[in-house]
PDB file of C-alpha atoms in Angstrom:
ATOM      1  CA  UNK A   1     -13.977 -10.613 -27.067  1.00 40.00           C
ATOM      2  CA  UNK A   2     -16.582  -8.502 -25.267  1.00 41.00           C
ATOM      3  CA  UNK A   3     -18.625  -6.037 -27.308  1.00 46.00           C
ATOM      4  CA  UNK A   4     -19.678  -3.848 -24.376  1.00 50.00           C
ATOM      5  CA  UNK A   5     -17.698  -1.965 -21.785  1.00 53.00           C
ATOM      6  CA  UNK A   6     -18.588  -1.124 -18.203  1.00 51.00           C
ATOM      7  CA  UNK A   7     -16.584  -0.541 -15.045  1.00 54.00           C
ATOM      8  CA  UNK A   8     -19.068  -2.799 -13.239  1.00 59.00           C
ATOM      9  CA  UNK A   9     -19.943  -6.056 -15.046  1.00 59.00           C
ATOM     10  CA  UNK A  10     -23.280  -6.101 -13.210  1.00 59.00           C
ATOM     11  CA  UNK A  11     -24.417  -2.820 -14.805  1.00 56.00           C
ATOM     12  CA  UNK A  12     -26.543  -3.087 -17.948  1.00 58.00           C
ATOM     13  CA  UNK A  13     -24.857  -1.076 -20.709  1.00 54.00           C
ATOM     14  CA  UNK A  14     -28.203  -0.706 -22.483  1.00 58.00           C
ATOM     15  CA  UNK A  15     -29.080  -1.406 -26.086  1.00 60.00           C
ATOM     16  CA  UNK A  16     -28.733  -4.840 -27.599  1.00 68.00           C
ATOM     17  CA  UNK A  17     -25.159  -5.430 -26.434  1.00 67.00           C
ATOM     18  CA  UNK A  18     -23.527  -4.579 -29.763  1.00 78.00           C
ATOM     19  CA  UNK A  19     -21.172  -1.670 -30.355  1.00 81.00           C
ATOM     20  CA  UNK A  20     -22.204   0.441 -33.336  1.00 90.00           C
ATOM     21  CA  UNK A  21     -20.162   3.635 -32.981  1.00 94.00           C
ATOM     22  CA  UNK A  22     -16.474   3.788 -32.090  1.00 93.00           C
ATOM     23  CA  UNK A  23     -14.832   6.956 -30.772  1.00 95.00           C
ATOM     24  CA  UNK A  24     -11.159   7.542 -31.562  1.00 95.00           C
ATOM     25  CA  UNK A  25      -9.120  10.243 -29.817  1.00 95.00           C
ATOM     26  CA  UNK A  26      -5.995  10.937 -31.829  1.00 94.00           C
ATOM     27  CA  UNK A  27      -5.806  10.212 -35.540  1.00 92.00           C
ATOM     28  CA  UNK A  28      -2.105   9.557 -35.924  1.00 92.00           C
ATOM     29  CA  UNK A  29      -0.778   6.190 -37.058  1.00 93.00           C
ATOM     30  CA  UNK A  30      -2.336   4.188 -34.220  1.00 95.00           C
ATOM     31  CA  UNK A  31      -5.660   6.042 -33.986  1.00 94.00           C
ATOM     32  CA  UNK A  32      -6.136   6.012 -37.754  1.00 93.00           C
ATOM     33  CA  UNK A  33      -5.364   2.295 -37.790  1.00 95.00           C
ATOM     34  CA  UNK A  34      -8.079   1.608 -35.199  1.00 95.00           C
ATOM     35  CA  UNK A  35     -10.521   3.795 -37.147  1.00 95.00           C
ATOM     36  CA  UNK A  36      -9.859   1.919 -40.398  1.00 96.00           C
ATOM     37  CA  UNK A  37     -10.242  -1.416 -38.617  1.00 95.00           C
ATOM     38  CA  UNK A  38     -13.599  -0.363 -37.116  1.00 95.00           C
ATOM     39  CA  UNK A  39     -14.860   1.011 -40.444  1.00 96.00           C
ATOM     40  CA  UNK A  40     -13.896  -2.222 -42.201  1.00 96.00           C
ATOM     41  CA  UNK A  41     -16.078  -4.104 -39.724  1.00 94.00           C
ATOM     42  CA  UNK A  42     -19.086  -1.886 -40.405  1.00 93.00           C
ATOM     43  CA  UNK A  43     -18.916   0.431 -37.382  1.00 94.00           C
ATOM     44  CA  UNK A  44     -19.516   4.166 -37.475  1.00 95.00           C
ATOM     45  CA  UNK A  45     -16.425   6.076 -36.346  1.00 96.00           C
ATOM     46  CA  UNK A  46     -16.228   9.460 -34.630  1.00 95.00           C
ATOM     47  CA  UNK A  47     -12.629  10.685 -34.580  1.00 94.00           C
ATOM     48  CA  UNK A  48     -11.001  13.723 -32.970  1.00 93.00           C
ATOM     49  CA  UNK A  49      -7.405  14.849 -32.833  1.00 92.00           C
ATOM     50  CA  UNK A  50      -6.160  17.749 -30.685  1.00 91.00           C
ATOM     51  CA  UNK A  51      -3.056  18.305 -32.828  1.00 88.00           C
ATOM     52  CA  UNK A  52      -2.960  21.544 -34.834  1.00 85.00           C
ATOM     53  CA  UNK A  53      -3.544  20.824 -38.514  1.00 80.00           C
ATOM     54  CA  UNK A  54      -4.965  17.358 -37.906  1.00 78.00           C
ATOM     55  CA  UNK A  55      -8.185  18.192 -39.774  1.00 72.00           C
ATOM     56  CA  UNK A  56      -6.236  18.639 -43.010  1.00 68.00           C
ATOM     57  CA  UNK A  57      -4.212  15.459 -42.594  1.00 66.00           C
ATOM     58  CA  UNK A  58      -5.285  12.354 -44.474  1.00 60.00           C
ATOM     59  CA  UNK A  59      -4.156   8.744 -44.481  1.00 55.00           C
TER      60      UNK A  59
END
């Protein structure tokens, strides 16, 4: 599995080639699941959900 993402494989993504921060858009069942998975593997997670009341929702 690749740890970097680029539309052009010939473009240097910068850094040391390791993903440290994961962004999650949508924190419903699927988004929250991805966030938990990333956190369990030691990544920082930035999550955002456009749904009204999402900030007060927890797992």
